[in-house]
mmCIF file with all atom_site columns, C-alpha atoms in Angstrom:
data_model
loop_
_atom_site.group_PDB
_atom_site.id
_atom_site.type_symbol
_atom_site.label_atom_id
_atom_site.label_alt_id
_atom_site.label_comp_id
_atom_site.label_asym_id
_atom_site.label_entity_id
_atom_site.label_seq_id
_atom_site.pdbx_PDB_ins_code
_atom_site.Cartn_x
_atom_site.Cartn_y
_atom_site.Cartn_z
_atom_site.occupancy
_atom_site.B_iso_or_equiv
_atom_site.pdbx_formal_charge
_atom_site.auth_seq_id
_atom_site.auth_comp_id
_atom_site.auth_asym_id
_atom_site.auth_atom_id
_atom_site.pdbx_PDB_model_num
ATOM 1   C CA . GLY V 1 1   ? -3.099  -6.238  -1.366  1.00 0.00 ? 263 GLY V CA 1
ATOM 2   C CA . ALA V 1 2   ? -2.557  -2.487  -2.190  1.00 0.00 ? 264 ALA V CA 1
ATOM 3   C CA . VAL V 1 3   ? -5.022  -0.071  -1.043  1.00 0.00 ? 265 VAL V CA 1
ATOM 4   C CA . VAL V 1 4   ? -6.527  2.646   -3.479  1.00 0.00 ? 266 VAL V CA 1
ATOM 5   C CA . SER V 1 5   ? -9.122  4.998   -1.784  1.00 0.00 ? 267 SER V CA 1
ATOM 6   C CA . GLN V 1 6   ? -11.491 7.301   -3.685  1.00 0.00 ? 268 GLN V CA 1
ATOM 7   C CA . HIS V 1 7   ? -13.432 10.358  -2.324  1.00 0.00 ? 269 HIS V CA 1
ATOM 8   C CA . PRO V 1 8   ? -16.259 11.153  -2.692  1.00 0.00 ? 270 PRO V CA 1
ATOM 9   C CA . SER V 1 9   ? -17.948 7.909   -2.620  1.00 0.00 ? 271 SER V CA 1
ATOM 10  C CA . TRP V 1 10  ? -21.193 9.343   -3.819  1.00 0.00 ? 272 TRP V CA 1
ATOM 11  C CA . VAL V 1 11  ? -22.009 12.777  -5.410  1.00 0.00 ? 273 VAL V CA 1
ATOM 12  C CA . ILE V 1 12  ? -25.068 14.499  -6.731  1.00 0.00 ? 274 ILE V CA 1
ATOM 13  C CA . CYS V 1 13  ? -24.911 17.568  -8.382  1.00 0.00 ? 275 CYS V CA 1
ATOM 14  C CA . LYS V 1 14  ? -27.025 19.864  -10.575 1.00 0.00 ? 276 LYS V CA 1
ATOM 15  C CA . SER V 1 15  ? -25.960 20.139  -14.318 1.00 0.00 ? 277 SER V CA 1
ATOM 16  C CA . GLY V 1 16  ? -23.557 22.661  -15.131 1.00 0.00 ? 278 GLY V CA 1
ATOM 17  C CA . THR V 1 17  ? -21.424 22.359  -12.424 1.00 0.00 ? 279 THR V CA 1
ATOM 18  C CA . SER V 1 18  ? -17.870 20.646  -12.147 1.00 0.00 ? 280 SER V CA 1
ATOM 19  C CA . VAL V 1 19  ? -17.462 17.997  -9.543  1.00 0.00 ? 281 VAL V CA 1
ATOM 20  C CA . LYS V 1 20  ? -13.979 16.454  -8.520  1.00 0.00 ? 282 LYS V CA 1
ATOM 21  C CA . ILE V 1 21  ? -13.114 13.052  -7.812  1.00 0.00 ? 283 ILE V CA 1
ATOM 22  C CA . GLU V 1 22  ? -9.700  11.785  -6.057  1.00 0.00 ? 284 GLU V CA 1
ATOM 23  C CA . CYS V 1 23  ? -7.822  8.724   -5.997  1.00 0.00 ? 285 CYS V CA 1
ATOM 24  C CA . ARG V 1 24  ? -5.156  7.957   -3.818  1.00 0.00 ? 286 ARG V CA 1
ATOM 25  C CA . SER V 1 25  ? -3.259  5.292   -3.677  1.00 0.00 ? 287 SER V CA 1
ATOM 26  C CA . LEU V 1 26  ? -2.359  4.708   0.398   1.00 0.00 ? 288 LEU V CA 1
ATOM 27  C CA . ASP V 1 27  ? 0.457   2.325   0.436   1.00 0.00 ? 289 ASP V CA 1
ATOM 28  C CA . PHE V 1 28  ? 2.351   2.619   -3.029  1.00 0.00 ? 290 PHE V CA 1
ATOM 29  C CA . GLN V 1 29  ? 3.511   4.843   -5.145  1.00 0.00 ? 291 GLN V CA 1
ATOM 30  C CA . ALA V 1 30  ? 1.893   5.099   -8.585  1.00 0.00 ? 292 ALA V CA 1
ATOM 31  C CA . THR V 1 31  ? 3.460   6.684   -11.786 1.00 0.00 ? 293 THR V CA 1
ATOM 32  C CA . THR V 1 32  ? 0.051   5.918   -14.112 1.00 0.00 ? 294 THR V CA 1
ATOM 33  C CA . MET V 1 33  ? -3.063  5.525   -12.933 1.00 0.00 ? 295 MET V CA 1
ATOM 34  C CA . PHE V 1 34  ? -6.589  4.877   -14.537 1.00 0.00 ? 296 PHE V CA 1
ATOM 35  C CA . TRP V 1 35  ? -9.920  6.377   -14.961 1.00 0.00 ? 297 TRP V CA 1
ATOM 36  C CA . TYR V 1 36  ? -13.064 4.076   -15.604 1.00 0.00 ? 298 TYR V CA 1
ATOM 37  C CA . ARG V 1 37  ? -16.445 4.733   -16.359 1.00 0.00 ? 299 ARG V CA 1
ATOM 38  C CA . GLN V 1 38  ? -18.927 2.061   -16.031 1.00 0.00 ? 300 GLN V CA 1
ATOM 39  C CA . PHE V 1 39  ? -22.788 2.915   -16.927 1.00 0.00 ? 301 PHE V CA 1
ATOM 40  C CA . PRO V 1 40  ? -25.443 0.801   -14.990 1.00 0.00 ? 302 PRO V CA 1
ATOM 41  C CA . LYS V 1 41  ? -25.158 -3.191  -15.805 1.00 0.00 ? 303 LYS V CA 1
ATOM 42  C CA . GLN V 1 42  ? -22.286 -2.440  -17.964 1.00 0.00 ? 304 GLN V CA 1
ATOM 43  C CA . SER V 1 43  ? -18.767 -3.170  -18.414 1.00 0.00 ? 305 SER V CA 1
ATOM 44  C CA . LEU V 1 44  ? -15.758 -0.832  -17.291 1.00 0.00 ? 306 LEU V CA 1
ATOM 45  C CA . MET V 1 45  ? -14.662 1.577   -20.117 1.00 0.00 ? 307 MET V CA 1
ATOM 46  C CA . LEU V 1 46  ? -10.976 2.978   -20.242 1.00 0.00 ? 308 LEU V CA 1
ATOM 47  C CA . MET V 1 47  ? -11.353 6.771   -20.003 1.00 0.00 ? 309 MET V CA 1
ATOM 48  C CA . ALA V 1 48  ? -7.868  8.200   -19.475 1.00 0.00 ? 310 ALA V CA 1
ATOM 49  C CA . THR V 1 49  ? -4.166  7.341   -18.087 1.00 0.00 ? 311 THR V CA 1
ATOM 50  C CA . SER V 1 50  ? -3.103  9.731   -15.645 1.00 0.00 ? 312 SER V CA 1
ATOM 51  C CA . ASN V 1 51  ? 0.910   10.125  -15.689 1.00 0.00 ? 313 ASN V CA 1
ATOM 52  C CA . GLU V 1 52  ? 2.544   11.795  -12.574 1.00 0.00 ? 314 GLU V CA 1
ATOM 53  C CA . GLY V 1 53  ? 3.952   14.954  -13.668 1.00 0.00 ? 315 GLY V CA 1
ATOM 54  C CA . SER V 1 54  ? 2.623   14.819  -17.104 1.00 0.00 ? 316 SER V CA 1
ATOM 55  C CA . LYS V 1 55  ? -0.223  15.251  -19.124 1.00 0.00 ? 317 LYS V CA 1
ATOM 56  C CA . ALA V 1 56  ? -2.612  12.691  -19.170 1.00 0.00 ? 318 ALA V CA 1
ATOM 57  C CA . THR V 1 57  ? -3.483  10.468  -22.262 1.00 0.00 ? 319 THR V CA 1
ATOM 58  C CA . TYR V 1 58  ? -7.567  10.083  -23.142 1.00 0.00 ? 320 TYR V CA 1
ATOM 59  C CA . GLU V 1 59  ? -8.936  7.095   -24.908 1.00 0.00 ? 321 GLU V CA 1
ATOM 60  C CA . GLN V 1 60  ? -10.729 8.053   -28.363 1.00 0.00 ? 322 GLN V CA 1
ATOM 61  C CA . GLY V 1 61  ? -13.859 9.521   -28.117 1.00 0.00 ? 323 GLY V CA 1
ATOM 62  C CA . VAL V 1 62  ? -13.284 10.921  -24.278 1.00 0.00 ? 324 VAL V CA 1
ATOM 63  C CA . GLU V 1 63  ? -13.457 14.824  -24.324 1.00 0.00 ? 325 GLU V CA 1
ATOM 64  C CA . LYS V 1 64  ? -10.063 15.866  -22.601 1.00 0.00 ? 326 LYS V CA 1
ATOM 65  C CA . ASP V 1 65  ? -11.733 19.490  -21.881 1.00 0.00 ? 327 ASP V CA 1
ATOM 66  C CA . LYS V 1 66  ? -14.525 17.954  -19.972 1.00 0.00 ? 328 LYS V CA 1
ATOM 67  C CA . PHE V 1 67  ? -13.191 15.020  -17.701 1.00 0.00 ? 329 PHE V CA 1
ATOM 68  C CA . LEU V 1 68  ? -9.502  17.310  -16.890 1.00 0.00 ? 330 LEU V CA 1
ATOM 69  C CA . ILE V 1 69  ? -7.141  14.877  -14.941 1.00 0.00 ? 331 ILE V CA 1
ATOM 70  C CA . ASN V 1 70  ? -4.462  16.197  -12.491 1.00 0.00 ? 332 ASN V CA 1
ATOM 71  C CA . HIS V 1 71  ? -1.684  13.997  -11.351 1.00 0.00 ? 333 HIS V CA 1
ATOM 72  C CA . ALA V 1 72  ? -0.190  15.979  -8.912  1.00 0.00 ? 334 ALA V CA 1
ATOM 73  C CA . SER V 1 73  ? 1.837   13.537  -6.996  1.00 0.00 ? 335 SER V CA 1
ATOM 74  C CA . LEU V 1 74  ? 2.757   10.025  -6.911  1.00 0.00 ? 336 LEU V CA 1
ATOM 75  C CA . THR V 1 75  ? -0.388  9.223   -4.453  1.00 0.00 ? 337 THR V CA 1
ATOM 76  C CA . LEU V 1 76  ? -3.419  11.520  -5.672  1.00 0.00 ? 338 LEU V CA 1
ATOM 77  C CA . SER V 1 77  ? -4.481  11.598  -9.205  1.00 0.00 ? 339 SER V CA 1
ATOM 78  C CA . THR V 1 78  ? -7.792  13.640  -9.661  1.00 0.00 ? 340 THR V CA 1
ATOM 79  C CA . LEU V 1 79  ? -10.933 13.639  -12.020 1.00 0.00 ? 341 LEU V CA 1
ATOM 80  C CA . THR V 1 80  ? -12.832 16.681  -12.442 1.00 0.00 ? 342 THR V CA 1
ATOM 81  C CA . VAL V 1 81  ? -15.824 16.684  -14.402 1.00 0.00 ? 343 VAL V CA 1
ATOM 82  C CA . THR V 1 82  ? -16.664 19.779  -15.756 1.00 0.00 ? 344 THR V CA 1
ATOM 83  C CA . SER V 1 83  ? -19.836 21.436  -16.841 1.00 0.00 ? 345 SER V CA 1
ATOM 84  C CA . ALA V 1 84  ? -21.413 17.948  -15.887 1.00 0.00 ? 346 ALA V CA 1
ATOM 85  C CA . HIS V 1 85  ? -24.722 16.988  -17.689 1.00 0.00 ? 347 HIS V CA 1
ATOM 86  C CA . PRO V 1 86  ? -26.959 14.154  -16.368 1.00 0.00 ? 348 PRO V CA 1
ATOM 87  C CA . GLU V 1 87  ? -25.404 11.770  -19.239 1.00 0.00 ? 349 GLU V CA 1
ATOM 88  C CA . ASP V 1 88  ? -22.202 11.988  -17.344 1.00 0.00 ? 350 ASP V CA 1
ATOM 89  C CA . SER V 1 89  ? -24.065 10.379  -14.638 1.00 0.00 ? 351 SER V CA 1
ATOM 90  C CA . SER V 1 90  ? -22.197 6.918   -14.015 1.00 0.00 ? 352 SER V CA 1
ATOM 91  C CA . PHE V 1 91  ? -19.640 5.282   -11.730 1.00 0.00 ? 353 PHE V CA 1
ATOM 92  C CA . TYR V 1 92  ? -16.093 6.378   -12.072 1.00 0.00 ? 354 TYR V CA 1
ATOM 93  C CA . ILE V 1 93  ? -13.341 3.753   -10.689 1.00 0.00 ? 355 ILE V CA 1
ATOM 94  C CA . CYS V 1 94  ? -9.752  4.402   -10.917 1.00 0.00 ? 356 CYS V CA 1
ATOM 95  C CA . SER V 1 95  ? -6.903  1.988   -10.643 1.00 0.00 ? 357 SER V CA 1
ATOM 96  C CA . GLY V 1 96  ? -3.109  1.648   -9.977  1.00 0.00 ? 358 GLY V CA 1
ATOM 97  C CA . PRO V 1 97  ? -1.054  -0.924  -11.361 1.00 0.00 ? 359 PRO V CA 1
ATOM 98  C CA . VAL V 1 98  ? 1.711   -2.294  -9.181  1.00 0.00 ? 360 VAL V CA 1
ATOM 99  C CA . GLY V 1 99  ? 4.907   -3.231  -10.286 1.00 0.00 ? 361 GLY V CA 1
ATOM 100 C CA . ALA V 1 100 ? 6.150   -6.508  -11.922 1.00 0.00 ? 362 ALA V CA 1
ATOM 101 C CA . THR V 1 101 ? 2.996   -8.450  -10.910 1.00 0.00 ? 363 THR V CA 1
ATOM 102 C CA . ASP V 1 102 ? 0.805   -6.567  -13.324 1.00 0.00 ? 364 ASP V CA 1
ATOM 103 C CA . THR V 1 103 ? -1.971  -6.663  -11.125 1.00 0.00 ? 365 THR V CA 1
ATOM 104 C CA . GLN V 1 104 ? -4.380  -3.384  -11.010 1.00 0.00 ? 366 GLN V CA 1
ATOM 105 C CA . TYR V 1 105 ? -5.858  -2.300  -7.700  1.00 0.00 ? 367 TYR V CA 1
ATOM 106 C CA . PHE V 1 106 ? -8.989  -0.732  -7.969  1.00 0.00 ? 368 PHE V CA 1
ATOM 107 C CA . GLY V 1 107 ? -10.721 1.879   -5.569  1.00 0.00 ? 369 GLY V CA 1
ATOM 108 C CA . PRO V 1 108 ? -14.103 1.460   -4.441  1.00 0.00 ? 370 PRO V CA 1
ATOM 109 C CA . GLY V 1 109 ? -15.495 3.724   -7.211  1.00 0.00 ? 371 GLY V CA 1
ATOM 110 C CA . THR V 1 110 ? -17.194 7.289   -7.432  1.00 0.00 ? 372 THR V CA 1
ATOM 111 C CA . ARG V 1 111 ? -21.324 7.522   -7.874  1.00 0.00 ? 373 ARG V CA 1
ATOM 112 C CA . LEU V 1 112 ? -22.253 10.567  -9.627  1.00 0.00 ? 374 LEU V CA 1
ATOM 113 C CA . THR V 1 113 ? -25.557 11.584  -10.599 1.00 0.00 ? 375 THR V CA 1
ATOM 114 C CA . VAL V 1 114 ? -26.463 14.601  -12.229 1.00 0.00 ? 376 VAL V CA 1
ATOM 115 C CA . LEU V 1 115 ? -29.568 16.359  -11.924 1.00 0.00 ? 377 LEU V CA 1
ATOM 116 C CA . SER D 2 1   ? -13.816 -1.413  -27.569 1.00 0.00 ? 55  SER D CA 1
ATOM 117 C CA . GLN D 2 2   ? -14.970 -4.644  -26.025 1.00 0.00 ? 56  GLN D CA 1
ATOM 118 C CA . GLN D 2 3   ? -12.161 -7.037  -26.528 1.00 0.00 ? 57  GLN D CA 1
ATOM 119 C CA . GLY D 2 4   ? -13.305 -9.992  -23.915 1.00 0.00 ? 58  GLY D CA 1
ATOM 120 C CA . GLU D 2 5   ? -16.886 -11.208 -24.136 1.00 0.00 ? 59  GLU D CA 1
ATOM 121 C CA . GLU D 2 6   ? -18.004 -13.589 -21.116 1.00 0.00 ? 60  GLU D CA 1
ATOM 122 C CA . ASP D 2 7   ? -20.906 -16.277 -21.009 1.00 0.00 ? 61  ASP D CA 1
ATOM 123 C CA . PRO D 2 8   ? -22.928 -16.695 -19.806 1.00 0.00 ? 62  PRO D CA 1
ATOM 124 C CA . GLN D 2 9   ? -24.220 -13.058 -19.158 1.00 0.00 ? 63  GLN D CA 1
ATOM 125 C CA . ALA D 2 10  ? -25.777 -14.125 -16.021 1.00 0.00 ? 64  ALA D CA 1
ATOM 126 C CA . LEU D 2 11  ? -26.011 -17.488 -14.063 1.00 0.00 ? 65  LEU D CA 1
ATOM 127 C CA . SER D 2 12  ? -27.706 -18.536 -10.956 1.00 0.00 ? 66  SER D CA 1
ATOM 128 C CA . ILE D 2 13  ? -27.066 -21.942 -9.061  1.00 0.00 ? 67  ILE D CA 1
ATOM 129 C CA . GLN D 2 14  ? -27.429 -23.562 -5.508  1.00 0.00 ? 68  GLN D CA 1
ATOM 130 C CA . GLU D 2 15  ? -25.126 -22.969 -2.952  1.00 0.00 ? 69  GLU D CA 1
ATOM 131 C CA . GLY D 2 16  ? -22.529 -25.507 -3.273  1.00 0.00 ? 70  GLY D CA 1
ATOM 132 C CA . GLU D 2 17  ? -22.279 -26.084 -6.781  1.00 0.00 ? 71  GLU D CA 1
ATOM 133 C CA . ASN D 2 18  ? -19.524 -25.041 -9.441  1.00 0.00 ? 72  ASN D CA 1
ATOM 134 C CA . ALA D 2 19  ? -19.709 -22.006 -11.295 1.00 0.00 ? 73  ALA D CA 1
ATOM 135 C CA . THR D 2 20  ? -18.164 -21.737 -14.468 1.00 0.00 ? 74  THR D CA 1
ATOM 136 C CA . MET D 2 21  ? -18.058 -18.523 -16.460 1.00 0.00 ? 75  MET D CA 1
ATOM 137 C CA . ASN D 2 22  ? -16.266 -17.961 -19.893 1.00 0.00 ? 76  ASN D CA 1
ATOM 138 C CA . CYS D 2 23  ? -14.384 -15.089 -21.624 1.00 0.00 ? 77  CYS D CA 1
ATOM 139 C CA . SER D 2 24  ? -13.327 -14.784 -25.547 1.00 0.00 ? 78  SER D CA 1
ATOM 140 C CA . TYR D 2 25  ? -10.893 -12.358 -26.666 1.00 0.00 ? 79  TYR D CA 1
ATOM 141 C CA . LYS D 2 26  ? -9.930  -11.062 -30.272 1.00 0.00 ? 80  LYS D CA 1
ATOM 142 C CA . THR D 2 27  ? -6.368  -9.575  -30.458 1.00 0.00 ? 81  THR D CA 1
ATOM 143 C CA . SER D 2 28  ? -3.066  -11.405 -28.547 1.00 0.00 ? 82  SER D CA 1
ATOM 144 C CA . ILE D 2 29  ? -2.539  -10.618 -25.179 1.00 0.00 ? 83  ILE D CA 1
ATOM 145 C CA . ASN D 2 30  ? 0.158   -10.405 -22.604 1.00 0.00 ? 84  ASN D CA 1
ATOM 146 C CA . ASN D 2 31  ? -2.167  -11.326 -19.720 1.00 0.00 ? 85  ASN D CA 1
ATOM 147 C CA . LEU D 2 32  ? -5.749  -12.283 -18.839 1.00 0.00 ? 86  LEU D CA 1
ATOM 148 C CA . GLN D 2 33  ? -7.001  -11.149 -15.481 1.00 0.00 ? 87  GLN D CA 1
ATOM 149 C CA . TRP D 2 34  ? -10.558 -12.168 -13.282 1.00 0.00 ? 88  TRP D CA 1
ATOM 150 C CA . TYR D 2 35  ? -12.400 -9.729  -11.090 1.00 0.00 ? 89  TYR D CA 1
ATOM 151 C CA . ARG D 2 36  ? -15.060 -9.815  -9.115  1.00 0.00 ? 90  ARG D CA 1
ATOM 152 C CA . GLN D 2 37  ? -17.528 -6.862  -8.270  1.00 0.00 ? 91  GLN D CA 1
ATOM 153 C CA . ASN D 2 38  ? -20.344 -6.728  -6.007  1.00 0.00 ? 92  ASN D CA 1
ATOM 154 C CA . SER D 2 39  ? -22.886 -4.232  -6.719  1.00 0.00 ? 93  SER D CA 1
ATOM 155 C CA . GLY D 2 40  ? -22.170 -1.424  -6.845  1.00 0.00 ? 94  GLY D CA 1
ATOM 156 C CA . ARG D 2 41  ? -18.707 -1.717  -5.394  1.00 0.00 ? 95  ARG D CA 1
ATOM 157 C CA . GLY D 2 42  ? -15.289 -1.184  -7.072  1.00 0.00 ? 96  GLY D CA 1
ATOM 158 C CA . LEU D 2 43  ? -13.146 -4.455  -8.562  1.00 0.00 ? 97  LEU D CA 1
ATOM 159 C CA . VAL D 2 44  ? -11.103 -6.989  -6.811  1.00 0.00 ? 98  VAL D CA 1
ATOM 160 C CA . HIS D 2 45  ? -8.695  -8.831  -8.048  1.00 0.00 ? 99  HIS D CA 1
ATOM 161 C CA . LEU D 2 46  ? -8.953  -12.473 -8.571  1.00 0.00 ? 100 LEU D CA 1
ATOM 162 C CA . ILE D 2 47  ? -6.549  -14.062 -10.483 1.00 0.00 ? 101 ILE D CA 1
ATOM 163 C CA . LEU D 2 48  ? -3.806  -13.196 -12.878 1.00 0.00 ? 102 LEU D CA 1
ATOM 164 C CA . ILE D 2 49  ? -2.492  -15.822 -15.769 1.00 0.00 ? 103 ILE D CA 1
ATOM 165 C CA . ARG D 2 50  ? 0.047   -15.375 -18.344 1.00 0.00 ? 104 ARG D CA 1
ATOM 166 C CA . SER D 2 51  ? 0.299   -15.974 -21.757 1.00 0.00 ? 105 SER D CA 1
ATOM 167 C CA . ASN D 2 52  ? 2.777   -18.680 -21.661 1.00 0.00 ? 106 ASN D CA 1
ATOM 168 C CA . GLU D 2 53  ? 0.328   -20.325 -18.870 1.00 0.00 ? 107 GLU D CA 1
ATOM 169 C CA . ARG D 2 54  ? -2.668  -22.980 -19.574 1.00 0.00 ? 108 ARG D CA 1
ATOM 170 C CA . GLU D 2 55  ? -4.006  -23.077 -15.798 1.00 0.00 ? 109 GLU D CA 1
ATOM 171 C CA . LYS D 2 56  ? -3.501  -21.633 -12.582 1.00 0.00 ? 110 LYS D CA 1
ATOM 172 C CA . HIS D 2 57  ? -5.145  -22.021 -9.360  1.00 0.00 ? 111 HIS D CA 1
ATOM 173 C CA . SER D 2 58  ? -5.918  -20.141 -6.289  1.00 0.00 ? 112 SER D CA 1
ATOM 174 C CA . GLY D 2 59  ? -8.196  -21.174 -3.329  1.00 0.00 ? 113 GLY D CA 1
ATOM 175 C CA . ARG D 2 60  ? -11.430 -22.213 -4.694  1.00 0.00 ? 114 ARG D CA 1
ATOM 176 C CA . LEU D 2 61  ? -10.625 -20.706 -7.878  1.00 0.00 ? 115 LEU D CA 1
ATOM 177 C CA . ARG D 2 62  ? -9.386  -22.074 -11.388 1.00 0.00 ? 116 ARG D CA 1
ATOM 178 C CA . VAL D 2 63  ? -8.598  -20.386 -14.470 1.00 0.00 ? 117 VAL D CA 1
ATOM 179 C CA . THR D 2 64  ? -7.404  -21.882 -17.759 1.00 0.00 ? 118 THR D CA 1
ATOM 180 C CA . LEU D 2 65  ? -6.348  -19.968 -20.816 1.00 0.00 ? 119 LEU D CA 1
ATOM 181 C CA . ASP D 2 66  ? -6.154  -21.332 -24.603 1.00 0.00 ? 120 ASP D CA 1
ATOM 182 C CA . THR D 2 67  ? -4.439  -18.419 -26.774 1.00 0.00 ? 121 THR D CA 1
ATOM 183 C CA . SER D 2 68  ? -5.167  -20.773 -29.678 1.00 0.00 ? 122 SER D CA 1
ATOM 184 C CA . LYS D 2 69  ? -8.938  -20.508 -29.284 1.00 0.00 ? 123 LYS D CA 1
ATOM 185 C CA . LYS D 2 70  ? -8.498  -16.691 -27.745 1.00 0.00 ? 124 LYS D CA 1
ATOM 186 C CA . SER D 2 71  ? -10.494 -17.963 -24.621 1.00 0.00 ? 125 SER D CA 1
ATOM 187 C CA . SER D 2 72  ? -10.112 -18.721 -20.673 1.00 0.00 ? 126 SER D CA 1
ATOM 188 C CA . SER D 2 73  ? -12.560 -19.748 -18.343 1.00 0.00 ? 127 SER D CA 1
ATOM 189 C CA . LEU D 2 74  ? -12.819 -19.147 -14.558 1.00 0.00 ? 128 LEU D CA 1
ATOM 190 C CA . LEU D 2 75  ? -14.559 -22.019 -12.533 1.00 0.00 ? 129 LEU D CA 1
ATOM 191 C CA . ILE D 2 76  ? -15.322 -21.244 -8.787  1.00 0.00 ? 130 ILE D CA 1
ATOM 192 C CA . THR D 2 77  ? -15.800 -24.715 -6.886  1.00 0.00 ? 131 THR D CA 1
ATOM 193 C CA . ALA D 2 78  ? -18.637 -25.582 -4.028  1.00 0.00 ? 132 ALA D CA 1
ATOM 194 C CA . SER D 2 79  ? -19.781 -21.715 -4.464  1.00 0.00 ? 133 SER D CA 1
ATOM 195 C CA . ARG D 2 80  ? -21.053 -19.602 -1.315  1.00 0.00 ? 134 ARG D CA 1
ATOM 196 C CA . ALA D 2 81  ? -23.835 -17.498 -1.064  1.00 0.00 ? 135 ALA D CA 1
ATOM 197 C CA . ALA D 2 82  ? -21.055 -14.506 -0.594  1.00 0.00 ? 136 ALA D CA 1
ATOM 198 C CA . ASP D 2 83  ? -19.336 -15.486 -4.518  1.00 0.00 ? 137 ASP D CA 1
ATOM 199 C CA . THR D 2 84  ? -22.546 -13.593 -5.491  1.00 0.00 ? 138 THR D CA 1
ATOM 200 C CA . ALA D 2 85  ? -21.288 -10.703 -7.987  1.00 0.00 ? 139 ALA D CA 1
ATOM 201 C CA . SER D 2 86  ? -20.305 -9.697  -10.786 1.00 0.00 ? 140 SER D CA 1
ATOM 202 C CA . TYR D 2 87  ? -17.527 -11.373 -12.614 1.00 0.00 ? 141 TYR D CA 1
ATOM 203 C CA . PHE D 2 88  ? -15.288 -9.523  -15.311 1.00 0.00 ? 142 PHE D CA 1
ATOM 204 C CA . CYS D 2 89  ? -12.551 -10.942 -17.530 1.00 0.00 ? 143 CYS D CA 1
ATOM 205 C CA . ALA D 2 90  ? -9.995  -7.912  -18.658 1.00 0.00 ? 144 ALA D CA 1
ATOM 206 C CA . THR D 2 91  ? -7.065  -8.486  -21.035 1.00 0.00 ? 145 THR D CA 1
ATOM 207 C CA . ALA D 2 92  ? -3.738  -6.732  -21.325 1.00 0.00 ? 146 ALA D CA 1
ATOM 208 C CA . PRO D 2 93  ? -1.511  -6.393  -24.376 1.00 0.00 ? 147 PRO D CA 1
ATOM 209 C CA . ASN D 2 94  ? 1.189   -5.408  -22.669 1.00 0.00 ? 148 ASN D CA 1
ATOM 210 C CA . SER D 2 95  ? 2.993   -5.869  -19.694 1.00 0.00 ? 149 SER D CA 1
ATOM 211 C CA . GLY D 2 96  ? 3.340   -2.899  -17.300 1.00 0.00 ? 150 GLY D CA 1
ATOM 212 C CA . GLY D 2 97  ? 4.552   0.864   -17.810 1.00 0.00 ? 151 GLY D CA 1
ATOM 213 C CA . SER D 2 98  ? 1.958   3.273   -19.110 1.00 0.00 ? 152 SER D CA 1
ATOM 214 C CA . ASN D 2 99  ? 1.074   1.582   -21.861 1.00 0.00 ? 153 ASN D CA 1
ATOM 215 C CA . TYR D 2 100 ? -0.424  -0.850  -19.887 1.00 0.00 ? 154 TYR D CA 1
ATOM 216 C CA . LYS D 2 101 ? -4.563  -0.719  -20.205 1.00 0.00 ? 155 LYS D CA 1
ATOM 217 C CA . LEU D 2 102 ? -6.898  -3.314  -19.590 1.00 0.00 ? 156 LEU D CA 1
ATOM 218 C CA . THR D 2 103 ? -9.795  -3.986  -21.483 1.00 0.00 ? 157 THR D CA 1
ATOM 219 C CA . PHE D 2 104 ? -12.961 -5.181  -19.918 1.00 0.00 ? 158 PHE D CA 1
ATOM 220 C CA . GLY D 2 105 ? -15.459 -7.881  -20.998 1.00 0.00 ? 159 GLY D CA 1
ATOM 221 C CA . LYS D 2 106 ? -19.529 -7.689  -20.078 1.00 0.00 ? 160 LYS D CA 1
ATOM 222 C CA . GLY D 2 107 ? -18.757 -9.763  -17.314 1.00 0.00 ? 161 GLY D CA 1
ATOM 223 C CA . THR D 2 108 ? -21.273 -12.584 -16.036 1.00 0.00 ? 162 THR D CA 1
ATOM 224 C CA . LEU D 2 109 ? -23.404 -11.941 -12.783 1.00 0.00 ? 163 LEU D CA 1
ATOM 225 C CA . LEU D 2 110 ? -23.231 -14.780 -10.842 1.00 0.00 ? 164 LEU D CA 1
ATOM 226 C CA . THR D 2 111 ? -26.030 -15.175 -8.320  1.00 0.00 ? 165 THR D CA 1
ATOM 227 C CA . VAL D 2 112 ? -25.467 -18.192 -5.655  1.00 0.00 ? 166 VAL D CA 1
ATOM 228 C CA . ASN D 2 113 ? -28.761 -18.921 -3.952  1.00 0.00 ? 167 ASN D CA 1
ATOM 229 C CA . PRO D 2 114 ? -28.500 -20.304 -0.162  1.00 0.00 ? 168 PRO D CA 1
#
């Protein structure tokens, strides 16, 4: 299957700082990637759709000014959590759909802890 | 919103037994997918079944889909300790493109005891 990587795998930061999470498709090109958030013992919630070369599409209730998404190339999408607060602590996972199979391939996730 | 609802929320079985998890959803779908997530890790795609299919097999996995009841089941046969994980169903309203979005259920935590 296709490979998606994320960096970093975990990060601890102080409240008020910004954190950037990278999502790379290693063996396929992705004009679209998806960012999900997962709180402990809960399911994944779609945050936004990242579109290469254009603005991201955010789900209802997700603050676009707080969660900045940049999809500058066909293999890289970044999520920046700006002015992070403890309530932003979560597991962030990206995914990329692959062609006609409709299968999505997920990155290993990034654990964000805001102190 | 959570489209899929899995049950049971947690399932504990002995190695060698079969495990069955169910998923119900509310709106029309193009396809339904099952994923596995080991603790603190990303998701691994297991199987995809389209709305015009009723049953699909992959190794020890068997998935059924009943669109009239808006439900699906995942059967893992001859379970192994390594199958211990959370299992999620996810539904897709469309096929492909930037409008393609997955809505995940709450998941079933499967524990297979050696």
